[in-house]
PDB file of C-alpha atoms in Angstrom:
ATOM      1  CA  UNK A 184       0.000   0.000   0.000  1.00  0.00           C
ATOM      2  CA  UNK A 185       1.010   3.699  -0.661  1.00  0.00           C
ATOM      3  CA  UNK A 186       2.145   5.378   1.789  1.00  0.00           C
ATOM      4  CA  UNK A 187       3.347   9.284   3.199  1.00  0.00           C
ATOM      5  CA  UNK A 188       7.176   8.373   3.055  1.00  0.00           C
ATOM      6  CA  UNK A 189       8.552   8.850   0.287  1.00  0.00           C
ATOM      7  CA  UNK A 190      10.360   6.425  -1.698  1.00  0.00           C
ATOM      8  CA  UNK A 191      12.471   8.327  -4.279  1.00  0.00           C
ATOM      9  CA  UNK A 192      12.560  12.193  -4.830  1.00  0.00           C
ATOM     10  CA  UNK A 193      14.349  14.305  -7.186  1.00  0.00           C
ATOM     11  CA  UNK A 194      14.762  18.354  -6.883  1.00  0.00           C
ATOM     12  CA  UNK A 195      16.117  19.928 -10.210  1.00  0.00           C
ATOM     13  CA  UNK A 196      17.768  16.695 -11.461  1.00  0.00           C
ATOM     14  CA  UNK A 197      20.008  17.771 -14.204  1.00  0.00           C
ATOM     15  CA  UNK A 198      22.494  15.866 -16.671  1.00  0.00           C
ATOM     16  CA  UNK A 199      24.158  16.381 -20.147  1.00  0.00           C
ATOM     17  CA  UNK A 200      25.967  14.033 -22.591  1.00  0.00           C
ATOM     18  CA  UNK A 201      28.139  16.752 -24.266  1.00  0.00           C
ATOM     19  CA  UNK A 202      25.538  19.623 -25.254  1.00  0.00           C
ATOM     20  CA  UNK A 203      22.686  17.862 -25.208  1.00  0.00           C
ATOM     21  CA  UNK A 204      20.548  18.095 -21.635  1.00  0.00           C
ATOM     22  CA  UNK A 205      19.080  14.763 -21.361  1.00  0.00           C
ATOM     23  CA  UNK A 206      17.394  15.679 -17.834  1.00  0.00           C
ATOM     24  CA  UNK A 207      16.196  19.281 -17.562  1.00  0.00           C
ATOM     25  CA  UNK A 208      15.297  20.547 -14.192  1.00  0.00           C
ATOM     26  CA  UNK A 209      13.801  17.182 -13.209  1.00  0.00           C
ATOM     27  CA  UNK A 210      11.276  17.379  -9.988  1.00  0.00           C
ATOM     28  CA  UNK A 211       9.560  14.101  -9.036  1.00  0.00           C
ATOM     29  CA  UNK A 212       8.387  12.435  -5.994  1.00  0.00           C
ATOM     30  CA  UNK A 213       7.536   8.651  -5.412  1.00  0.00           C
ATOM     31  CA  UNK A 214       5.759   7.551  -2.309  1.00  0.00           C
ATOM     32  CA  UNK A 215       6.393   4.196  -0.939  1.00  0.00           C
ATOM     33  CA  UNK A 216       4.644   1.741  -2.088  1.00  0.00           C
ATOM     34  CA  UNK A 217       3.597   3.091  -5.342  1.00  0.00           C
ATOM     35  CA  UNK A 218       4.234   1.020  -8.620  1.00  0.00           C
ATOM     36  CA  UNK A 219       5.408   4.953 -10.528  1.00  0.00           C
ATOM     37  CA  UNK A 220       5.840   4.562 -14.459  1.00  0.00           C
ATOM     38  CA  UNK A 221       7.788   7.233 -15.808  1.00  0.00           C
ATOM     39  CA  UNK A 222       6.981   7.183 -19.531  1.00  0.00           C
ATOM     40  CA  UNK A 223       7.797   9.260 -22.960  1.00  0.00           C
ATOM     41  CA  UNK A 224       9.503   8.702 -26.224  1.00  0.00           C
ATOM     42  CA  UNK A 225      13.209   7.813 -27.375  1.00  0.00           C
ATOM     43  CA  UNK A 226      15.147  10.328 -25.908  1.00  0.00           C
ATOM     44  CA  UNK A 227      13.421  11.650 -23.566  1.00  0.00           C
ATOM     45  CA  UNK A 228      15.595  11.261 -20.373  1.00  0.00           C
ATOM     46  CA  UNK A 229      13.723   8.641 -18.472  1.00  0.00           C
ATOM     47  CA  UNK A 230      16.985   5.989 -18.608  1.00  0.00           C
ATOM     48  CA  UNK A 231      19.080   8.607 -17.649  1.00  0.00           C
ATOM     49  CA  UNK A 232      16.887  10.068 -14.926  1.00  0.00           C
ATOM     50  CA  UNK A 233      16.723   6.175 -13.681  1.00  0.00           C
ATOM     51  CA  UNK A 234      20.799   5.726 -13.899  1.00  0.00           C
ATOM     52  CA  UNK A 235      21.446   8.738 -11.577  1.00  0.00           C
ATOM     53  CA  UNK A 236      18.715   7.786  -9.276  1.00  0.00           C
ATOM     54  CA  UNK A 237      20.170   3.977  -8.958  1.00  0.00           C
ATOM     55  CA  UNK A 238      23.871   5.311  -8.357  1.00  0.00           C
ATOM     56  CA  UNK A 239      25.097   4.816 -11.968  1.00  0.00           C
ATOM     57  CA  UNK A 240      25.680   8.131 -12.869  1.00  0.00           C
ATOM     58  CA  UNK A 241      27.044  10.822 -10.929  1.00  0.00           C
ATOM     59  CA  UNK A 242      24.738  14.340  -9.524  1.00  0.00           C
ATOM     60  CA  UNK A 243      25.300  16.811  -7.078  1.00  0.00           C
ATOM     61  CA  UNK A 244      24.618  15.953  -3.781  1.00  0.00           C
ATOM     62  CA  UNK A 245      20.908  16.949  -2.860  1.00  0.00           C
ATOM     63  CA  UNK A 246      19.143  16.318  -6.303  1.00  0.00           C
ATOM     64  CA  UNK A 247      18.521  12.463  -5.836  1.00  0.00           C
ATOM     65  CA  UNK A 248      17.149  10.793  -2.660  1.00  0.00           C
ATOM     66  CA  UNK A 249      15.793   6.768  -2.133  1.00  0.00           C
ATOM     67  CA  UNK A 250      14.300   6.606   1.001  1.00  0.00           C
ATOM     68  CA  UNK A 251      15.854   9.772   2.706  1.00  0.00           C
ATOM     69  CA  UNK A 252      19.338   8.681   1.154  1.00  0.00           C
ATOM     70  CA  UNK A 253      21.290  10.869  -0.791  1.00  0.00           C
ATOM     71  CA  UNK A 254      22.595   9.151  -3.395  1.00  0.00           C
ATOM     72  CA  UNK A 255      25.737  11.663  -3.868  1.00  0.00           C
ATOM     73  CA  UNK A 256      26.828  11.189  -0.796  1.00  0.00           C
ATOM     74  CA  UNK A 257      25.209   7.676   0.602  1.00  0.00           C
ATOM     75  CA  UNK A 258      25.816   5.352  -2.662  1.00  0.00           C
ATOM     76  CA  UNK A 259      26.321   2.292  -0.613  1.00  0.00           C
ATOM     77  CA  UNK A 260      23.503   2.679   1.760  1.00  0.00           C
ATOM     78  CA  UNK A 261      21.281   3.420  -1.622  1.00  0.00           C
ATOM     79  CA  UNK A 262      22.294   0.532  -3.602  1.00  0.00           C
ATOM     80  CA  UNK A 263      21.389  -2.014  -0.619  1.00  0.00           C
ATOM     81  CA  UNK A 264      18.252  -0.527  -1.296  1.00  0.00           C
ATOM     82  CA  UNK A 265      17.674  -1.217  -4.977  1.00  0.00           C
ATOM     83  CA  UNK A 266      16.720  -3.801  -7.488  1.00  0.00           C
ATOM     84  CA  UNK A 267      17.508  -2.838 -10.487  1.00  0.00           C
ATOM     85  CA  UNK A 268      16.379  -4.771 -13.999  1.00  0.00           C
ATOM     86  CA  UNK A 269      18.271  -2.958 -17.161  1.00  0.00           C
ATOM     87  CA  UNK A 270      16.838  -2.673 -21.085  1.00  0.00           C
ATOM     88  CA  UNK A 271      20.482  -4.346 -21.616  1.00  0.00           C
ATOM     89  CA  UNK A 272      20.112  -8.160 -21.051  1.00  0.00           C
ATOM     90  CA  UNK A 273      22.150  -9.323 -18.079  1.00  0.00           C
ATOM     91  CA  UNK A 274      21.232 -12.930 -17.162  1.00  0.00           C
ATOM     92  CA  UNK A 275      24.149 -15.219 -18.429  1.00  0.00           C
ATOM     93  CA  UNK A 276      23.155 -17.624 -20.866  1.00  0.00           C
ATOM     94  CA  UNK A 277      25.973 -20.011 -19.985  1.00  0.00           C
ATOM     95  CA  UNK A 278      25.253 -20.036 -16.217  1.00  0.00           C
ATOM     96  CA  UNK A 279      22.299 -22.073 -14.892  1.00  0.00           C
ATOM     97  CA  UNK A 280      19.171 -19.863 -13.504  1.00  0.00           C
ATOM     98  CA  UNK A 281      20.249 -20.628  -9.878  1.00  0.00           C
ATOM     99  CA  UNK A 282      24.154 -19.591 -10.719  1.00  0.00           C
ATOM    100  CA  UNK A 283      22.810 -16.224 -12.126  1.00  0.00           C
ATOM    101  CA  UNK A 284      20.734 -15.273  -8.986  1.00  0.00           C
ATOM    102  CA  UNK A 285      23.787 -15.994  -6.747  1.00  0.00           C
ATOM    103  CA  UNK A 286      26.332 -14.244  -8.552  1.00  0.00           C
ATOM    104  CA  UNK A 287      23.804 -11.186  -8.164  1.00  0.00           C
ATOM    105  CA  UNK A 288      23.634 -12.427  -4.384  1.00  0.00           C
ATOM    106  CA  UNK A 289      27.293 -12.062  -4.124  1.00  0.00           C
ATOM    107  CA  UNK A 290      27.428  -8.722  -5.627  1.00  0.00           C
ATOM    108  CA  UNK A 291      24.579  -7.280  -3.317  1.00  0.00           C
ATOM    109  CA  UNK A 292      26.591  -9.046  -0.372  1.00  0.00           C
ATOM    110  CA  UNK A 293      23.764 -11.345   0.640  1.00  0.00           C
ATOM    111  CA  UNK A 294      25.823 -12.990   3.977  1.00  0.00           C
ATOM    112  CA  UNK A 295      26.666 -16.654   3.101  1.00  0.00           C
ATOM    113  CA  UNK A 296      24.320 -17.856   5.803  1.00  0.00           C
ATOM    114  CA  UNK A 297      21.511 -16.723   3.872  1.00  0.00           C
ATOM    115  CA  UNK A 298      22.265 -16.884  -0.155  1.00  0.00           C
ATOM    116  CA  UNK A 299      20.977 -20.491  -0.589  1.00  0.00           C
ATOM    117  CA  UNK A 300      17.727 -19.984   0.934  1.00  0.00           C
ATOM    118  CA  UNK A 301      17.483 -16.441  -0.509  1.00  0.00           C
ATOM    119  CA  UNK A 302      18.631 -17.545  -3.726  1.00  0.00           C
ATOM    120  CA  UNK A 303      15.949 -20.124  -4.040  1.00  0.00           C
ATOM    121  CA  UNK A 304      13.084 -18.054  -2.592  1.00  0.00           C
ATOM    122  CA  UNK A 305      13.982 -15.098  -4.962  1.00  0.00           C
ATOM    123  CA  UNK A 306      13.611 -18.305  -8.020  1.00  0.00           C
ATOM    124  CA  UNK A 307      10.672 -19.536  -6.424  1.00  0.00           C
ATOM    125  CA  UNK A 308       8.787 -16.169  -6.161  1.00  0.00           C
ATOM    126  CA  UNK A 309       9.519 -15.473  -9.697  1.00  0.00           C
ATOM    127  CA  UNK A 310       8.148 -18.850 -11.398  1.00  0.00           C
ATOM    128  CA  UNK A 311      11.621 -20.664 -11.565  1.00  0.00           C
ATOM    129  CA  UNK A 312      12.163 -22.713  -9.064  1.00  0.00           C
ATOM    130  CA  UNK A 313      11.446 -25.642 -11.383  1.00  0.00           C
ATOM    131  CA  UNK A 314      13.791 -24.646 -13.838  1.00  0.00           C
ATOM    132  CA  UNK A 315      16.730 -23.161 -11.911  1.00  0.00           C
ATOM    133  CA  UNK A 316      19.370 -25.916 -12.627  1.00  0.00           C
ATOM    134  CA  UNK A 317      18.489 -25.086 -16.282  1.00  0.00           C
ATOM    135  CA  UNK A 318      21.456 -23.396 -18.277  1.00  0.00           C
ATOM    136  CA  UNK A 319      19.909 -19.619 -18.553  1.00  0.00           C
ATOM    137  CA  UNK A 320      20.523 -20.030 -22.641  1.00  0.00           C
ATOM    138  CA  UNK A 321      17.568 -22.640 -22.526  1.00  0.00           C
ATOM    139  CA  UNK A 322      15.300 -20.133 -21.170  1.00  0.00           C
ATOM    140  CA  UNK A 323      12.581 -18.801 -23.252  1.00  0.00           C
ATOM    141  CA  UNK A 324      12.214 -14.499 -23.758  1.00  0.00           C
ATOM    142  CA  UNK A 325       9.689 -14.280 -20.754  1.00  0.00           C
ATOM    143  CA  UNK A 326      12.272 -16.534 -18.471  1.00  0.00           C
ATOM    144  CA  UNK A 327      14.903 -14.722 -18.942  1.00  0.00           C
ATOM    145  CA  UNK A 328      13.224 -11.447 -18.300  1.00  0.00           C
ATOM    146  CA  UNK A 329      12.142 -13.141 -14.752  1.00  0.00           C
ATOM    147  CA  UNK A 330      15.037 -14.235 -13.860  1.00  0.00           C
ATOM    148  CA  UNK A 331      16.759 -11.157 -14.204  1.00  0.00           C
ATOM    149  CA  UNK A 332      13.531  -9.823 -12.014  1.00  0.00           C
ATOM    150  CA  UNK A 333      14.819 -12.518  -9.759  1.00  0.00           C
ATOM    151  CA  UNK A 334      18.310 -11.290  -9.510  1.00  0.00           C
ATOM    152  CA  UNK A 335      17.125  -8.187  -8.723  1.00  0.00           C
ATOM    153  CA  UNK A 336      14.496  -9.187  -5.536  1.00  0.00           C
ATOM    154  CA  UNK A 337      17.489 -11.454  -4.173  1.00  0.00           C
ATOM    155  CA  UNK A 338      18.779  -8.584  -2.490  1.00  0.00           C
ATOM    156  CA  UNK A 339      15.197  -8.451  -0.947  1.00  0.00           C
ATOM    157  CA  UNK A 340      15.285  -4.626  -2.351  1.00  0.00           C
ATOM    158  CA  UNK A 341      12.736  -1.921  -1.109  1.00  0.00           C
ATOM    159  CA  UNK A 342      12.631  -0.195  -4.012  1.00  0.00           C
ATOM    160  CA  UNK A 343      12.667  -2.058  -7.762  1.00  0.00           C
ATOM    161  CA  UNK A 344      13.378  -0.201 -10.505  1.00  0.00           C
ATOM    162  CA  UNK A 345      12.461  -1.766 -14.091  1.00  0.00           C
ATOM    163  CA  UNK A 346      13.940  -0.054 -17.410  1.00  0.00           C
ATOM    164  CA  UNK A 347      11.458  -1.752 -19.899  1.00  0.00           C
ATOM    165  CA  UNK A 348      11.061  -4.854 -18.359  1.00  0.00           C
ATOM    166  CA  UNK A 349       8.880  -6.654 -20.848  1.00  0.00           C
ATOM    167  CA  UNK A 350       9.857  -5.233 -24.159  1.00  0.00           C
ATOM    168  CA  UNK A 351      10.402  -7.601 -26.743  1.00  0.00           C
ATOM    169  CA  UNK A 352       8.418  -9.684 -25.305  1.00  0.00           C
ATOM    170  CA  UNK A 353       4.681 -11.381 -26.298  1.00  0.00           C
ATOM    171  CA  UNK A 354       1.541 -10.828 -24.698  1.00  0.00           C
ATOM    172  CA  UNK A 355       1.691 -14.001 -22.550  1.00  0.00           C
ATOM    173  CA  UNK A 356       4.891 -12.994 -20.977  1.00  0.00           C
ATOM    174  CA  UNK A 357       4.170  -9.776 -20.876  1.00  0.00           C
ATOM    175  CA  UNK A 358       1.313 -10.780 -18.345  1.00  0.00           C
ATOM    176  CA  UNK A 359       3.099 -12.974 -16.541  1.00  0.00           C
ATOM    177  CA  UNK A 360       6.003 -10.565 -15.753  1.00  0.00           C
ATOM    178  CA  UNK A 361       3.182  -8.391 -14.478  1.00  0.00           C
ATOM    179  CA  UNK A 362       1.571 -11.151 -12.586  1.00  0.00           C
ATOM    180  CA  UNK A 363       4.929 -11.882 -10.635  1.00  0.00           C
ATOM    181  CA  UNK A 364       5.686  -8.241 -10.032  1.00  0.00           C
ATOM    182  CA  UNK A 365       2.397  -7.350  -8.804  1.00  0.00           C
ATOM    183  CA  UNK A 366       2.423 -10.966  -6.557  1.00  0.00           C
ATOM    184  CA  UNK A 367       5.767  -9.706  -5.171  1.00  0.00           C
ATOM    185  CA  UNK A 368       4.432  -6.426  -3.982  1.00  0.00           C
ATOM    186  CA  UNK A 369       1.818  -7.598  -2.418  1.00  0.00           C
ATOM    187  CA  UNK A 370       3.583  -9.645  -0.074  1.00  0.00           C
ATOM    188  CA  UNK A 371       6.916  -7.312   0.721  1.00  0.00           C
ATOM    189  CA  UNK A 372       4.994  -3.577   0.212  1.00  0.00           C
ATOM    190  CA  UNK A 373       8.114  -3.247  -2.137  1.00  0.00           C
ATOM    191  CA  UNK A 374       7.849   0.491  -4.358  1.00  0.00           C
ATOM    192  CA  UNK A 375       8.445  -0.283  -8.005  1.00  0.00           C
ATOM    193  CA  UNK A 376       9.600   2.341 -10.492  1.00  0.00           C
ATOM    194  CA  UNK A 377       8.961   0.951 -14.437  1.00  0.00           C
ATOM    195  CA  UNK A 378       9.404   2.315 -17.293  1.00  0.00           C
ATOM    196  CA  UNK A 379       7.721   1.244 -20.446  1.00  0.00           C
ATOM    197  CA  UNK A 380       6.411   2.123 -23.669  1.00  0.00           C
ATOM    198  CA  UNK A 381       3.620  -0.273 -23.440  1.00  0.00           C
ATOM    199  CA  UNK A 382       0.645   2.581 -22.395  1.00  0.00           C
ATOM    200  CA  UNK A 383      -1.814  -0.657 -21.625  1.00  0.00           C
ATOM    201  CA  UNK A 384       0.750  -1.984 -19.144  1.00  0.00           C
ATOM    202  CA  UNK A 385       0.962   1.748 -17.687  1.00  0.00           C
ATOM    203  CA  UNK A 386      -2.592   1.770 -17.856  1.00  0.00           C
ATOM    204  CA  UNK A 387      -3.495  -1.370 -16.071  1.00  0.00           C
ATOM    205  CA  UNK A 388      -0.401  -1.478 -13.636  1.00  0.00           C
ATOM    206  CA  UNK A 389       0.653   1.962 -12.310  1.00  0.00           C
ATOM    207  CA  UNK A 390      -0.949   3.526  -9.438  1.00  0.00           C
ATOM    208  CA  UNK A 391       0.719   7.166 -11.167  1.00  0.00           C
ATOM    209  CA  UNK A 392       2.537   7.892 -14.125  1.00  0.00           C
ATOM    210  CA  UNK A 393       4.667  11.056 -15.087  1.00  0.00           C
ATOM    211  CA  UNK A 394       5.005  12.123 -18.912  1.00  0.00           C
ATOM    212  CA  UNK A 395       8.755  12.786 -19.695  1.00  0.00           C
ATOM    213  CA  UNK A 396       9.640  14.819 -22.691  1.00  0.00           C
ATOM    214  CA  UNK A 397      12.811  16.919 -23.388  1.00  0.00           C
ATOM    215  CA  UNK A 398      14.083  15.994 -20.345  1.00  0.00           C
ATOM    216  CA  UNK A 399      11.061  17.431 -17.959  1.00  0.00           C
ATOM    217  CA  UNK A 400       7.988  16.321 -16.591  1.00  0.00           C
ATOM    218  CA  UNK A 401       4.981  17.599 -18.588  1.00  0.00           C
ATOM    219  CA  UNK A 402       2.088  15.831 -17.146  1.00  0.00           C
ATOM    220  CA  UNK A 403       1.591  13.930 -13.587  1.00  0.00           C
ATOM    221  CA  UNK A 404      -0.716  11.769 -12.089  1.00  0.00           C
ATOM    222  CA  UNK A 405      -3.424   8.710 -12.315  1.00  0.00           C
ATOM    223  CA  UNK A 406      -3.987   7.371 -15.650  1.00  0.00           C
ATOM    224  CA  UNK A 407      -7.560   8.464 -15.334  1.00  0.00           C
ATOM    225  CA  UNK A 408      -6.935  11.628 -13.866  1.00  0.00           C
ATOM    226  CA  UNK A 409      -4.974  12.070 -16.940  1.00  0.00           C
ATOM    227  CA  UNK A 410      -7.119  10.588 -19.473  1.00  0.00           C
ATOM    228  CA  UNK A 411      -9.770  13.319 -18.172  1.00  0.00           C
ATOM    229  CA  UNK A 412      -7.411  16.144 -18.528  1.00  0.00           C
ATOM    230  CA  UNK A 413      -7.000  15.528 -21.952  1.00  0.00           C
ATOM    231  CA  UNK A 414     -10.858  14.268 -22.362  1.00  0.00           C
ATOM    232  CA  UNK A 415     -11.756  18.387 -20.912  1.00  0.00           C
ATOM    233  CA  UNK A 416      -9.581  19.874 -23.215  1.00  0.00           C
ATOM    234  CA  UNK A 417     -10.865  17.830 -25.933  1.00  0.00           C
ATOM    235  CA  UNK A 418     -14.154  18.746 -25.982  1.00  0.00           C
ATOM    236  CA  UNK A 419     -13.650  22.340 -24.880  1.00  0.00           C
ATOM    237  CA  UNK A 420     -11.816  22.419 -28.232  1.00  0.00           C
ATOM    238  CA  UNK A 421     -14.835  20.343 -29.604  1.00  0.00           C
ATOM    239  CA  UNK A 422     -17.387  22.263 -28.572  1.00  0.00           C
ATOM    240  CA  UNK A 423     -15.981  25.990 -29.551  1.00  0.00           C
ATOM    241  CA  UNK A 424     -14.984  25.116 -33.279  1.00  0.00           C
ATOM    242  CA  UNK A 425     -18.821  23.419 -33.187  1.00  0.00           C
ATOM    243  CA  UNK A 426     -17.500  19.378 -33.765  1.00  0.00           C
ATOM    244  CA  UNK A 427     -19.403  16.626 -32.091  1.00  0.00           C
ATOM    245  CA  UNK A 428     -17.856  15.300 -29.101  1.00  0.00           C
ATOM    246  CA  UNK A 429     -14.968  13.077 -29.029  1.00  0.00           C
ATOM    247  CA  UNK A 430     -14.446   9.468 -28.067  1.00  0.00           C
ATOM    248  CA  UNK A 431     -12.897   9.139 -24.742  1.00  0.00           C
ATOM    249  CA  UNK A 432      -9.367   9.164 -24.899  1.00  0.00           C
ATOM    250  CA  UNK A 433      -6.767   6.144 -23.963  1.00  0.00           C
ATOM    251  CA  UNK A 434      -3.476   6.554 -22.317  1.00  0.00           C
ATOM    252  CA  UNK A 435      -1.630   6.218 -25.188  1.00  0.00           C
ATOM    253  CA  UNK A 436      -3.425   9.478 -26.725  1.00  0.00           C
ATOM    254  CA  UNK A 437      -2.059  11.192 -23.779  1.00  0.00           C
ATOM    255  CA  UNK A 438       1.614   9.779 -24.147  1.00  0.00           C
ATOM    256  CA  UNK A 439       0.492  11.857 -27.864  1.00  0.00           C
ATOM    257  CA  UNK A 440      -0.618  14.774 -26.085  1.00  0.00           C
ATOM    258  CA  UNK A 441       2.267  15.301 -23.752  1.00  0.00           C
ATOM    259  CA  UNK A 442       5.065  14.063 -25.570  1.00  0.00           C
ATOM    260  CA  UNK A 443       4.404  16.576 -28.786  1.00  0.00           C
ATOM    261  CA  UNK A 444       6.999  15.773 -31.555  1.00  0.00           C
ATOM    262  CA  UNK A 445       9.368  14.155 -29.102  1.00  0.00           C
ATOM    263  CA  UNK A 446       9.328  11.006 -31.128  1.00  0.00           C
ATOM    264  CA  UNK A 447      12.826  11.738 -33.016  1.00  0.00           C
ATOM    265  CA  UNK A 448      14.748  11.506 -29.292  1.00  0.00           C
ATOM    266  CA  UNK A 449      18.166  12.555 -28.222  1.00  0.00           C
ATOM    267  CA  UNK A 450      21.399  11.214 -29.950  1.00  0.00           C
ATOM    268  CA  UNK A 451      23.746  11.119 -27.042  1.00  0.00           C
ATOM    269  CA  UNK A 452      21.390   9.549 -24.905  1.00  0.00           C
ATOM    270  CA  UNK A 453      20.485   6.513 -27.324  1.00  0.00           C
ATOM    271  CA  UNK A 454      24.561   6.931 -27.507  1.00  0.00           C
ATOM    272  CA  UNK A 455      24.852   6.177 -23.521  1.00  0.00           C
ATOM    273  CA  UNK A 456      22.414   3.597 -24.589  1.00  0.00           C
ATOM    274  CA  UNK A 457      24.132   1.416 -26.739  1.00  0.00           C
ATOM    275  CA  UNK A 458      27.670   1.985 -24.716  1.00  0.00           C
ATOM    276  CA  UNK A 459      25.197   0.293 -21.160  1.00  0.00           C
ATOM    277  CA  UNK A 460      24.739  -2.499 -23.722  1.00  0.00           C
ATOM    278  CA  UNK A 461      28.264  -2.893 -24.676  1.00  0.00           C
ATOM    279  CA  UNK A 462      29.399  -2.916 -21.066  1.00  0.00           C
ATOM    280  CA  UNK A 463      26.811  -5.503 -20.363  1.00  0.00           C
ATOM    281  CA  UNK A 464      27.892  -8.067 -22.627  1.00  0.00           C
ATOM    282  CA  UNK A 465      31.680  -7.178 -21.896  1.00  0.00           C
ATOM    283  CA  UNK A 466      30.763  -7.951 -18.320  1.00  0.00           C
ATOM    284  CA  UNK A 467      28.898 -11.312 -18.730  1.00  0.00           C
ATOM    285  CA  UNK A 468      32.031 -12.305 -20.908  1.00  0.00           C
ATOM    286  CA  UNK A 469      34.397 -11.997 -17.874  1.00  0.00           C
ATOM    287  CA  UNK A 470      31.855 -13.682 -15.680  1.00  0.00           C
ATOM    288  CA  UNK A 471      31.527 -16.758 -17.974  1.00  0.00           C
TER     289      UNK A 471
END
């Protein structure tokens, strides 16, 4: 359940690749508990935005805090905070699901004592326990995306923070990614920060979203409450040019609405982009 505290909050979040501002000014606030999708086109800002507030990238101390931490000058105390699943793929296909999850154990410094048994509940909660001692490159789309959502809960995180965590992916997987995030939630209050540019997942699964374009926030809120901004304006505009009324819009006519002609997005960062995804797969190389 929501809650007053708040989970992550940003105050005039800036960052540049080279001249281009990729976050402009950014002011958000999550509350705990909240599943917050921060949406908008290519370009926009919103993996950026999610690297500084997960430690990645560096800000000014006082522009990014998770749970009262600063993550400026607290990085350690944030990332034992965080689950964190990237576009970038980072499950290892030649590791078996259960090898993955402890490797990510290891790096989160889940105490020996514990790993197995948090290893295994972290499979287990995602749908995998059966297939665990399968080699990862066996998996099919939808595994692999939960098993990197299980590398991320083994840290048993308060906050998880999904970059796209179902893109690629088909309807039936979609859902059941949803189904085991949602399940999740329910049972550790966990706050889960997505983004996506799947407007019926934002739709059905976030209790708020936040429009992102140029690097700023341009609309905030429920998806209804912003289905019926746009719906007033609409027919305000309807009704003084004399049209008849129109149909009720959906969320992805407000993604439309907000995000203007965004769609062409910023080079350097879909540059930043495709250097995440060659560190990834540099990375897995040295682990295998």
């Amino acid at each position: 359940m929501k809650s007053a505290e708040e989970a992550v909050g940003c105050t005039g979040l800036e960052y540049a690749f080279g001249g281009t501002r990729a976050v402009d000014g950014l002011d958000l606030s999550v509350g705990a508990g909240e599943v917050f999708g921060l949406l908008g086109p290519n370009g926009a800002g919103k993996t950026t935005a999610i690297r500084a507030m997960t430690t990645l990238l560096p800000v000014p101390s006082g522009m990014v805090r998770v749970f009262g931490q600063d993550v400026a000058r607290q990085k350690m105390a944030v990332r034992r905070l965080l689950g964190y699943v990237p576009q970038a793929l980072s499950a290892d296909a030649g590791l078996t699901g259960r090898e993955n999850v402890a490797l990510f154990a290891r790096v989160f410094d889940v105490s020996r004592r514990e790993r197995a048994a948090r290893v295994a509940a972290a499979l287990e909660a995602v749908g995998l326990g059966d297939a665990a001692d399968r080699l990862a490159g066996t998996y099919s789309g939808g595994m692999v995306r939960r098993l990197e959502l299980a590398q991320a809960l083994v840290s048993a995180p308060r906050l998880l923070v999904l970059d796209e965590p179902t893109i690629g992916l088909d309807p039936i997987a979609r859902t059941s990614v949803w189904e085991r995030i949602g399940e999740i939630r329910a049972a550790t209050g966990m706050t889960v920060l997505v983004t996506t540019h799947y407007m019926d997942e934002a739709d059905q699964y976030c209790d708020r979203v936040a429009l992102m374009h140029r690097g700023r926030i341009r609309g905030l809120g429920t998806p209804e409450q912003l289905k019926a901004e746009v719906d007033a304006e609409r027919r305000a505009a309807a009704s003084a040019s004399g049209e008849s009324e129109p149909a009720p819009p959906t969320l992805e006519d407000v993604f439309r609405h907000f995000s203007g002609d965004g769609m062409a997005g910023a080079p350097d960062d879909q540059t930043e982009r495709f250097r995440d995804v060659r560190r990834t797969r540099r990375t897995a190389s040295r682990v295998g």
